[in-house]
Structures are given as structure tokens and as C-alpha cells.
DNA sequence: ACTTATTATGTTGCGCGCAATTTAATTGCG
DNA sequence: CGCAATTAAATTGCGCGCAACATAATAAGT
């Protein structure tokens, strides 16, 4: 009978079989692909995500931005300070509730949007997929995301 | 005629239409889902990825590990030092080429594998998908990764 | 009103992740 | 052989990303 090498033979832990690593690696690949395009605008990839939120909902609070991007104030506060320093946004306390900070686009921040459209198109092009294919894949990945977030901790 | 709000109406930049953000978010969700399981082993998620490589190819060099995980020495050197401090690996210069550092599992590092199998199964279970479905999705995401990495910079 | 929760943001500390540079060993070429 | 490229790791600096804690404002309950 074959000697079992401990249990080393299981294909379960082979790197090439890990969906988690595929997603991890693709996320970094997206960041790297966007980098030269975002460099021209002058923002990092996470900063770009914040701008995406603001282009849809200018004047969002830090908490609202964090809710959409799954980021907390520990990440967002310094990131927003950098976006403010570079002139893309302004941060102001809400007059009706001094706890919340509202984030507003400056004209520079609004103008960056047109360049972002071009960047997005360049990336989509490099994927060599149709918009429906991309949308379908996006839905599959979002389903993953939802199940991972609803399963274990919730907090 | 409808007043065009600049070009604000384009759905291209809506967060919910961004495959890149879906992947970004899912990657963080994987890390968060693995965290409580890996905490029991005593490693972080990137450290777990390094262990995956070593369980397949013990004695790999820093460069070989980095090649598989797409990480450079700037990330790996301190990470490996932490894994060494915690007793999972040892690091030694290659006798035939003093430039390369070979990374070897300790018995603690080898023993951690069995716990990793359990962790992986728990995650897969929470995805509520069959192994073939997971494999198919993994292939789609890897295809994305490949196209993103081969398109623009190459270095 | 007063005290106690709760909520929103900010701060600190640490581990990635990557660009840029440095150091040391090896290879190539004359 | 001797010296200039090349290669592998390590180092430095900075921006995330998150846990844990701190601060300040508001809401809730008595």
C-alpha cells in the first residue's frame, strides 16, 4: 500500500487552487494597472475609490464613504487629509451634528472625473472582455464578497 | 431638451459597476474571513500565503516565493523575519550562491498545515458554492489577473 | 436637568505592499 | 585575471488597512 507522505498529497492547499489568492493577486494587479493612469491625475488607487463615491454623492460623511468602501476612520481620516492637502476635496463639520465631517469636492476634484473615465476605459480595454461579461463577473465576485462578509463575524 | 448635468449621467464610474472595486472588496473580505482562523495558527494572511508556497516547495528562495506571490523583497524580507521569529521557518544563505536566501519550514511550520486545511474548508463552506463552481470562478479571476499584468507595464 | 449610553471621528501602533536605493555576490567580457 | 554588468536580498520611506483606544458631541433614560 502506498506510503502517504503524511497528508501532503491533498490538492486542497495548492496555491493554484486557491480562489482567495486569485482574488488577492487580481486586486493588486488592478491597483498596479491603474497606477500609471492615476499618477497623471495625482491620486492613489484608494483615493480614486473615494472620488468615485464623491462623484456619485458629493458631501458624503466620512462614515458614509466608509460604509460604501468598507473602510474605517483609521484608514479614511489620513487619506482624506491627503486628498484635502492636494486640493481635491474639502472637509467640514456638519452644522447640524458637529460629530460628522462632510466631504465635498473642489472644482479640481470634480474636474478629475473626466480623466477617470478615460482611465477606466483603458483598463476595461486591456481586459479584452465585453461589458456584459465584465458585469457578469462583477456580480459573481460581489456575491463572494457578500457571503464572506455575512458568514462569520459581522463585527 | 434635458439639461445634461455636465456628463454626470454616465454609469461608467458608478461604484456598483466597478469590477476593480468588487475584486478589491472581495480580497479584503477574504482576509477578514481568514483572520479568526489564522489567528489560531498565529499567522497573518500574507504569512499564510507564504506557508502555502513552502508546503508545496520547501526550501524555496525569497525570489521564488516572491515570483509565485507577486511580492518583492521589500515585502517579503520583514515578513519572513517575523515568521522566523515566531518559529515557523528558518532562513539560510544558499551555500552555492551566497546571494540567495533559502527558506525552510520548521516542524512547527509543517504542523501548521493541518490547521490550514481546516481553515480553508471553513471558508469554502461559507461560500456556499461547489468546488467546480469555485474552480471556474478562480479561472475567470486568474484570467483577469493575467491580462492586467501582461497589458501595460511588464516592469 | 443630569447622568449614562451611543455615535462619529480622530489617534496610535503594526503589518503589509511597492518604489527607490543600497549592499554584496556572481557572472561576463576583455 | 580584472573589472564592469548583473543578480538577490536588504533597507528606507510612504500610503494603505485594521484593531484598539481616545475624544467629543448627541441621544436616551431617569
GROMACS .gro file of C-alpha atoms (C1' of nucleotides) in nm:
model
  370
    1UNK     CA    1   0.000   0.000   0.000
    2UNK     CA    2   0.126   0.349  -0.086
    3UNK     CA    3   0.304   0.537   0.183
    4UNK     CA    4   0.101   0.853   0.239
    5UNK     CA    5   0.368   1.127   0.278
    6UNK     CA    6   0.177   1.247   0.584
    7UNK     CA    7  -0.123   1.405   0.408
    8UNK     CA    8   0.090   1.610   0.175
    9UNK     CA    9  -0.091   1.482  -0.130
   10UNK     CA   10  -0.409   1.681  -0.078
   11UNK     CA   11  -0.459   1.929  -0.360
   12UNK     CA   12  -0.667   2.145  -0.128
   13UNK     CA   13  -0.382   2.373  -0.031
   14UNK     CA   14  -0.210   2.408  -0.365
   15UNK     CA   15  -0.165   2.776  -0.441
   16UNK     CA   16  -0.307   2.730  -0.788
   17UNK     CA   17  -0.632   2.603  -0.637
   18UNK     CA   18  -0.687   2.897  -0.405
   19UNK     CA   19  -0.967   3.131  -0.507
   20UNK     CA   20  -0.864   3.361  -0.224
   21UNK     CA   21  -0.516   3.402  -0.371
   22UNK     CA   22  -0.653   3.456  -0.721
   23UNK     CA   23  -0.867   3.740  -0.587
   24UNK     CA   24  -0.581   3.877  -0.376
   25UNK     CA   25  -0.350   3.877  -0.674
   26UNK     CA   26  -0.607   4.026  -0.912
   27UNK     CA   27  -0.678   4.307  -0.667
   28UNK     CA   28  -0.310   4.401  -0.665
   29UNK     CA   29  -0.299   4.367  -1.043
   30UNK     CA   30  -0.585   4.616  -1.075
   31UNK     CA   31  -0.407   4.860  -0.847
   32UNK     CA   32  -0.087   4.826  -1.046
   33UNK     CA   33  -0.270   4.864  -1.378
   34UNK     CA   34  -0.449   5.178  -1.259
   35UNK     CA   35  -0.135   5.329  -1.109
   36UNK     CA   36   0.021   5.491  -1.418
   37UNK     CA   37  -0.321   5.627  -1.517
   38UNK     CA   38  -0.399   5.763  -1.171
   39UNK     CA   39  -0.050   5.908  -1.140
   40UNK     CA   40  -0.147   6.151  -1.414
   41UNK     CA   41  -0.444   6.264  -1.208
   42UNK     CA   42  -0.235   6.270  -0.892
   43UNK     CA   43  -0.423   6.024  -0.673
   44UNK     CA   44  -0.363   5.674  -0.542
   45UNK     CA   45  -0.600   5.386  -0.608
   46UNK     CA   46  -0.779   5.405  -0.270
   47UNK     CA   47  -0.807   5.782  -0.314
   48UNK     CA   48  -0.965   5.715  -0.653
   49UNK     CA   49  -1.224   5.492  -0.487
   50UNK     CA   50  -1.313   5.777  -0.252
   51UNK     CA   51  -1.353   6.008  -0.551
   52UNK     CA   52  -1.584   5.752  -0.714
   53UNK     CA   53  -1.807   5.777  -0.408
   54UNK     CA   54  -1.798   6.157  -0.405
   55UNK     CA   55  -1.872   6.188  -0.777
   56UNK     CA   56  -2.190   5.996  -0.701
   57UNK     CA   57  -2.265   6.156  -0.366
   58UNK     CA   58  -2.082   6.480  -0.305
   59UNK     CA   59  -2.097   6.593   0.055
   60UNK     CA   60  -2.098   6.241   0.198
   61UNK     CA   61  -1.982   6.200   0.556
   62UNK     CA   62  -1.670   6.003   0.645
   63UNK     CA   63  -1.895   5.728   0.776
   64UNK     CA   64  -2.100   5.713   0.457
   65UNK     CA   65  -1.787   5.686   0.246
   66UNK     CA   66  -1.655   5.417   0.476
   67UNK     CA   67  -1.982   5.229   0.457
   68UNK     CA   68  -1.965   5.210   0.080
   69UNK     CA   69  -1.595   5.123   0.061
   70UNK     CA   70  -1.577   4.910   0.377
   71UNK     CA   71  -1.312   5.134   0.526
   72UNK     CA   72  -1.300   5.283   0.875
   73UNK     CA   73  -1.192   5.623   1.002
   74UNK     CA   74  -0.847   5.488   1.080
   75UNK     CA   75  -0.794   5.450   0.708
   76UNK     CA   76  -1.010   5.733   0.580
   77UNK     CA   77  -0.910   6.020   0.806
   78UNK     CA   78  -0.546   6.037   0.694
   79UNK     CA   79  -0.639   5.952   0.334
   80UNK     CA   80  -0.892   6.237   0.325
   81UNK     CA   81  -0.638   6.474   0.477
   82UNK     CA   82  -0.404   6.392   0.189
   83UNK     CA   83  -0.682   6.444  -0.067
   84UNK     CA   84  -0.755   6.777   0.101
   85UNK     CA   85  -0.391   6.883   0.103
   86UNK     CA   86  -0.374   6.808  -0.269
   87UNK     CA   87  -0.682   7.019  -0.333
   88UNK     CA   88  -0.933   6.756  -0.445
   89UNK     CA   89  -1.172   6.788  -0.153
   90UNK     CA   90  -1.262   6.999   0.149
   91UNK     CA   91  -1.366   6.867   0.490
   92UNK     CA   92  -1.613   7.047   0.711
   93UNK     CA   93  -1.804   6.963   1.027
   94UNK     CA   94  -2.177   6.926   0.975
   95UNK     CA   95  -2.358   7.229   1.125
   96UNK     CA   96  -2.647   7.015   1.250
   97UNK     CA   97  -2.426   6.748   1.407
   98UNK     CA   98  -2.077   6.851   1.494
   99UNK     CA   99  -1.968   6.488   1.518
  100UNK     CA  100  -1.991   6.426   1.146
  101UNK     CA  101  -1.745   6.554   0.889
  102UNK     CA  102  -1.882   6.621   0.542
  103UNK     CA  103  -1.651   6.575   0.247
  104UNK     CA  104  -1.703   6.798  -0.056
  105UNK     CA  105  -1.539   6.800  -0.396
  106UNK     CA  106  -1.347   7.107  -0.502
  107UNK     CA  107  -1.353   7.213  -0.866
  108UNK     CA  108  -1.023   7.025  -0.905
  109UNK     CA  109  -1.189   6.715  -0.763
  110UNK     CA  110  -1.484   6.750  -0.997
  111UNK     CA  111  -1.262   6.806  -1.299
  112UNK     CA  112  -1.064   6.490  -1.228
  113UNK     CA  113  -1.371   6.287  -1.317
  114UNK     CA  114  -1.322   6.319  -1.691
  115UNK     CA  115  -0.972   6.178  -1.666
  116UNK     CA  116  -1.103   5.890  -1.456
  117UNK     CA  117  -1.346   5.798  -1.732
  118UNK     CA  118  -1.053   5.764  -1.970
  119UNK     CA  119  -0.856   5.557  -1.720
  120UNK     CA  120  -1.145   5.320  -1.664
  121UNK     CA  121  -1.189   5.271  -2.037
  122UNK     CA  122  -0.821   5.189  -2.080
  123UNK     CA  123  -0.840   4.923  -1.811
  124UNK     CA  124  -1.160   4.771  -1.949
  125UNK     CA  125  -0.994   4.755  -2.289
  126UNK     CA  126  -0.697   4.563  -2.151
  127UNK     CA  127  -0.932   4.303  -2.006
  128UNK     CA  128  -1.043   4.202  -2.357
  129UNK     CA  129  -1.395   4.132  -2.238
  130UNK     CA  130  -1.734   4.273  -2.330
  131UNK     CA  131  -1.922   4.491  -2.084
  132UNK     CA  132  -2.181   4.216  -2.026
  133UNK     CA  133  -1.904   3.967  -1.947
  134UNK     CA  134  -1.746   4.214  -1.708
  135UNK     CA  135  -2.080   4.280  -1.545
  136UNK     CA  136  -2.144   3.909  -1.501
  137UNK     CA  137  -1.804   3.854  -1.346
  138UNK     CA  138  -1.853   4.156  -1.124
  139UNK     CA  139  -2.178   4.003  -0.999
  140UNK     CA  140  -2.007   3.673  -0.920
  141UNK     CA  141  -1.729   3.845  -0.728
  142UNK     CA  142  -1.975   4.063  -0.539
  143UNK     CA  143  -2.167   3.752  -0.441
  144UNK     CA  144  -1.844   3.611  -0.298
  145UNK     CA  145  -1.786   3.933  -0.110
  146UNK     CA  146  -2.137   3.927   0.037
  147UNK     CA  147  -2.113   3.570   0.155
  148UNK     CA  148  -1.774   3.621   0.312
  149UNK     CA  149  -1.895   3.927   0.499
  150UNK     CA  150  -2.224   3.781   0.620
  151UNK     CA  151  -2.087   3.445   0.731
  152UNK     CA  152  -1.857   3.479   1.025
  153UNK     CA  153  -1.804   3.790   1.230
  154UNK     CA  154  -2.047   4.072   1.131
  155UNK     CA  155  -1.822   4.281   1.356
  156UNK     CA  156  -3.433   6.931  -2.403
  157UNK     CA  157  -3.288   6.776  -2.088
  158UNK     CA  158  -3.012   6.966  -1.920
  159UNK     CA  159  -2.709   6.738  -1.914
  160UNK     CA  160  -2.557   6.786  -1.562
  161UNK     CA  161  -2.214   6.808  -1.721
  162UNK     CA  162  -2.159   6.442  -1.813
  163UNK     CA  163  -2.256   6.319  -1.471
  164UNK     CA  164  -2.511   6.077  -1.608
  165UNK     CA  165  -2.259   5.822  -1.736
  166UNK     CA  166  -2.297   5.495  -1.548
  167UNK     CA  167  -1.934   5.412  -1.624
  168UNK     CA  168  -1.800   5.542  -1.295
  169UNK     CA  169  -2.073   5.422  -1.063
  170UNK     CA  170  -1.911   5.228  -0.780
  171UNK     CA  171  -2.157   4.945  -0.826
  172UNK     CA  172  -2.037   4.898  -1.183
  173UNK     CA  173  -1.667   4.871  -1.097
  174UNK     CA  174  -1.522   4.523  -1.131
  175UNK     CA  175  -1.199   4.655  -0.983
  176UNK     CA  176  -1.376   4.759  -0.664
  177UNK     CA  177  -1.564   4.429  -0.641
  178UNK     CA  178  -1.231   4.247  -0.655
  179UNK     CA  179  -1.068   4.490  -0.412
  180UNK     CA  180  -1.352   4.448  -0.166
  181UNK     CA  181  -1.365   4.068  -0.201
  182UNK     CA  182  -0.990   4.045  -0.139
  183UNK     CA  183  -1.032   4.231   0.190
  184UNK     CA  184  -1.334   4.015   0.273
  185UNK     CA  185  -1.125   3.701   0.225
  186UNK     CA  186  -0.855   3.839   0.452
  187UNK     CA  187  -1.110   3.927   0.719
  188UNK     CA  188  -1.280   3.589   0.691
  189UNK     CA  189  -0.950   3.405   0.727
  190UNK     CA  190  -0.831   3.621   1.014
  191UNK     CA  191  -1.003   3.446   1.309
  192UNK     CA  192  -0.897   3.109   1.169
  193UNK     CA  193  -0.538   3.213   1.109
  194UNK     CA  194  -0.522   3.381   1.449
  195UNK     CA  195  -0.547   3.034   1.599
  196UNK     CA  196  -0.244   2.926   1.399
  197UNK     CA  197  -0.064   3.250   1.479
  198UNK     CA  198  -0.004   3.388   1.127
  199UNK     CA  199  -0.139   3.673   0.919
  200UNK     CA  200  -0.300   3.621   0.581
  201UNK     CA  201   0.010   3.715   0.375
  202UNK     CA  202   0.218   3.492   0.601
  203UNK     CA  203  -0.031   3.211   0.531
  204UNK     CA  204   0.026   3.262   0.158
  205UNK     CA  205   0.400   3.219   0.211
  206UNK     CA  206   0.332   2.897   0.404
  207UNK     CA  207   0.119   2.773   0.113
  208UNK     CA  208   0.420   2.815  -0.113
  209UNK     CA  209   0.654   2.642   0.132
  210UNK     CA  210   0.421   2.349   0.191
  211UNK     CA  211   0.446   2.292  -0.183
  212UNK     CA  212   0.811   2.381  -0.223
  213UNK     CA  213   1.006   2.379   0.100
  214UNK     CA  214   1.344   2.541   0.069
  215UNK     CA  215   1.233   2.799  -0.187
  216UNK     CA  216   1.438   3.113  -0.218
  217UNK     CA  217   1.298   3.456  -0.135
  218UNK     CA  218   1.286   3.530  -0.505
  219UNK     CA  219   1.098   3.210  -0.587
  220UNK     CA  220   0.839   3.283  -0.319
  221UNK     CA  221   0.805   3.635  -0.450
  222UNK     CA  222   0.766   3.508  -0.804
  223UNK     CA  223   0.471   3.293  -0.708
  224UNK     CA  224   0.301   3.550  -0.485
  225UNK     CA  225   0.396   3.859  -0.686
  226UNK     CA  226   0.572   4.011  -0.388
  227UNK     CA  227   0.918   4.168  -0.375
  228UNK     CA  228   1.192   4.151  -0.114
  229UNK     CA  229   1.072   4.480   0.035
  230UNK     CA  230   0.760   4.298   0.146
  231UNK     CA  231   0.899   3.951   0.199
  232UNK     CA  232   1.217   4.019   0.395
  233UNK     CA  233   1.044   4.166   0.702
  234UNK     CA  234   0.753   3.922   0.671
  235UNK     CA  235   0.991   3.625   0.666
  236UNK     CA  236   1.179   3.766   0.964
  237UNK     CA  237   0.853   3.768   1.157
  238UNK     CA  238   0.773   3.411   1.050
  239UNK     CA  239   1.122   3.312   1.163
  240UNK     CA  240   1.088   3.489   1.498
  241UNK     CA  241   0.764   3.301   1.558
  242UNK     CA  242   0.931   2.971   1.479
  243UNK     CA  243   0.757   2.870   1.156
  244UNK     CA  244   1.058   2.891   0.927
  245UNK     CA  245   1.434   2.925   0.918
  246UNK     CA  246   1.631   3.138   0.673
  247UNK     CA  247   1.977   3.041   0.547
  248UNK     CA  248   2.208   3.161   0.274
  249UNK     CA  249   2.249   2.914  -0.010
  250UNK     CA  250   2.594   2.753   0.009
  251UNK     CA  251   2.635   2.751  -0.367
  252UNK     CA  252   2.526   3.112  -0.414
  253UNK     CA  253   2.558   3.336  -0.116
  254UNK     CA  254   2.324   3.590  -0.271
  255UNK     CA  255   2.015   3.375  -0.232
  256UNK     CA  256   1.838   3.306   0.095
  257UNK     CA  257   1.662   2.970   0.123
  258UNK     CA  258   1.352   2.948   0.341
  259UNK     CA  259   1.282   2.619   0.518
  260UNK     CA  260   0.986   2.507   0.725
  261UNK     CA  261   1.046   2.410   1.087
  262UNK     CA  262   0.844   2.128   1.239
  263UNK     CA  263   0.608   2.396   1.374
  264UNK     CA  264   0.568   2.531   1.022
  265UNK     CA  265   0.498   2.184   0.882
  266UNK     CA  266   0.249   2.106   1.158
  267UNK     CA  267   0.053   2.423   1.089
  268UNK     CA  268  -0.056   2.273   0.758
  269UNK     CA  269  -0.324   2.052   0.908
  270UNK     CA  270  -0.490   2.353   1.070
  271UNK     CA  271  -0.476   2.540   0.741
  272UNK     CA  272  -0.669   2.260   0.573
  273UNK     CA  273  -0.947   2.306   0.828
  274UNK     CA  274  -0.945   2.683   0.781
  275UNK     CA  275  -0.969   2.650   0.405
  276UNK     CA  276  -1.264   2.413   0.437
  277UNK     CA  277  -1.445   2.652   0.668
  278UNK     CA  278  -1.407   2.934   0.417
  279UNK     CA  279  -1.516   2.724   0.121
  280UNK     CA  280  -1.820   2.618   0.319
  281UNK     CA  281  -1.918   2.981   0.384
  282UNK     CA  282  -1.908   3.050   0.011
  283UNK     CA  283  -2.199   2.810  -0.047
  284UNK     CA  284  -2.058   2.701  -0.379
  285UNK     CA  285  -1.947   2.368  -0.518
  286UNK     CA  286  -1.580   2.301  -0.583
  287UNK     CA  287  -1.636   2.307  -0.961
  288UNK     CA  288  -1.808   2.646  -0.932
  289UNK     CA  289  -1.522   2.775  -0.721
  290UNK     CA  290  -1.270   2.640  -0.966
  291UNK     CA  291  -1.449   2.802  -1.257
  292UNK     CA  292  -1.461   3.138  -1.080
  293UNK     CA  293  -1.096   3.104  -0.983
  294UNK     CA  294  -1.011   3.052  -1.351
  295UNK     CA  295  -1.204   3.365  -1.453
  296UNK     CA  296  -1.033   3.576  -1.187
  297UNK     CA  297  -0.691   3.438  -1.280
  298UNK     CA  298  -0.760   3.528  -1.641
  299UNK     CA  299  -0.830   3.885  -1.528
  300UNK     CA  300  -0.508   3.886  -1.330
  301UNK     CA  301  -0.308   3.764  -1.630
  302UNK     CA  302  -0.448   4.023  -1.866
  303UNK     CA  303  -0.394   4.307  -1.623
  304UNK     CA  304  -0.034   4.206  -1.568
  305UNK     CA  305   0.055   4.148  -1.932
  306UNK     CA  306  -0.107   4.461  -2.073
  307UNK     CA  307   0.065   4.773  -1.958
  308UNK     CA  308   0.394   4.790  -1.777
  309UNK     CA  309   0.566   4.445  -1.754
  310UNK     CA  310   0.803   4.625  -1.517
  311DA     C1'  311  -3.154   6.891   3.401
  312DC     C1'  312  -2.829   6.507   3.492
  313DT     C1'  313  -2.614   6.112   3.413
  314DT     C1'  314  -2.528   5.737   3.112
  315DA     C1'  315  -2.514   5.523   2.661
  316DT     C1'  316  -2.429   5.577   2.192
  317DT     C1'  317  -2.228   5.761   1.779
  318DA     C1'  318  -1.873   5.988   1.464
  319DT     C1'  319  -1.436   6.090   1.402
  320DG     C1'  320  -0.955   6.103   1.526
  321DT     C1'  321  -0.514   5.883   1.701
  322DT     C1'  322  -0.171   5.520   1.767
  323DG     C1'  323   0.060   5.106   1.654
  324DC     C1'  324   0.172   4.749   1.349
  325DG     C1'  325   0.189   4.466   0.925
  326DC     C1'  326   0.170   4.475   0.460
  327DG     C1'  327   0.292   4.638  -0.046
  328DC     C1'  328   0.567   4.885  -0.350
  329DA     C1'  329   0.914   5.222  -0.540
  330DA     C1'  330   1.375   5.351  -0.499
  331DT     C1'  331   1.815   5.282  -0.334
  332DT     C1'  332   2.196   5.006  -0.123
  333DT     C1'  333   2.495   4.615  -0.044
  334DA     C1'  334   2.702   4.202  -0.155
  335DA     C1'  335   2.785   3.805  -0.450
  336DT     C1'  336   2.823   3.619  -0.904
  337DT     C1'  337   2.864   3.632  -1.399
  338DG     C1'  338   3.063   3.804  -1.838
  339DC     C1'  339   3.382   4.003  -2.109
  340DG     C1'  340   3.817   4.185  -2.246
  341DC     C1'  341   4.298   3.754  -1.413
  342DG     C1'  342   4.050   4.205  -1.350
  343DC     C1'  343   3.678   4.490  -1.396
  344DA     C1'  344   3.224   4.617  -1.540
  345DA     C1'  345   2.732   4.432  -1.563
  346DT     C1'  346   2.401   4.161  -1.349
  347DT     C1'  347   2.151   3.945  -0.984
  348DA     C1'  348   1.946   3.859  -0.498
  349DA     C1'  349   1.834   4.049  -0.070
  350DA     C1'  350   1.804   4.403   0.242
  351DT     C1'  351   1.691   4.878   0.362
  352DT     C1'  352   1.424   5.313   0.358
  353DG     C1'  353   1.019   5.579   0.301
  354DC     C1'  354   0.540   5.628   0.244
  355DG     C1'  355   0.045   5.507   0.192
  356DC     C1'  356  -0.289   5.196   0.299
  357DG     C1'  357  -0.591   4.881   0.625
  358DC     C1'  358  -0.732   4.745   1.058
  359DA     C1'  359  -0.753   4.682   1.570
  360DA     C1'  360  -0.764   4.925   1.985
  361DC     C1'  361  -0.818   5.321   2.219
  362DA     C1'  362  -0.926   5.836   2.289
  363DT     C1'  363  -1.214   6.238   2.228
  364DA     C1'  364  -1.604   6.494   2.158
  365DA     C1'  365  -2.092   6.553   2.052
  366DT     C1'  366  -2.551   6.385   2.063
  367DA     C1'  367  -2.927   6.090   2.219
  368DA     C1'  368  -3.172   5.836   2.588
  369DG     C1'  369  -3.335   5.737   3.020
  370DT     C1'  370  -3.439   5.869   3.476
   0.00000   0.00000   0.00000
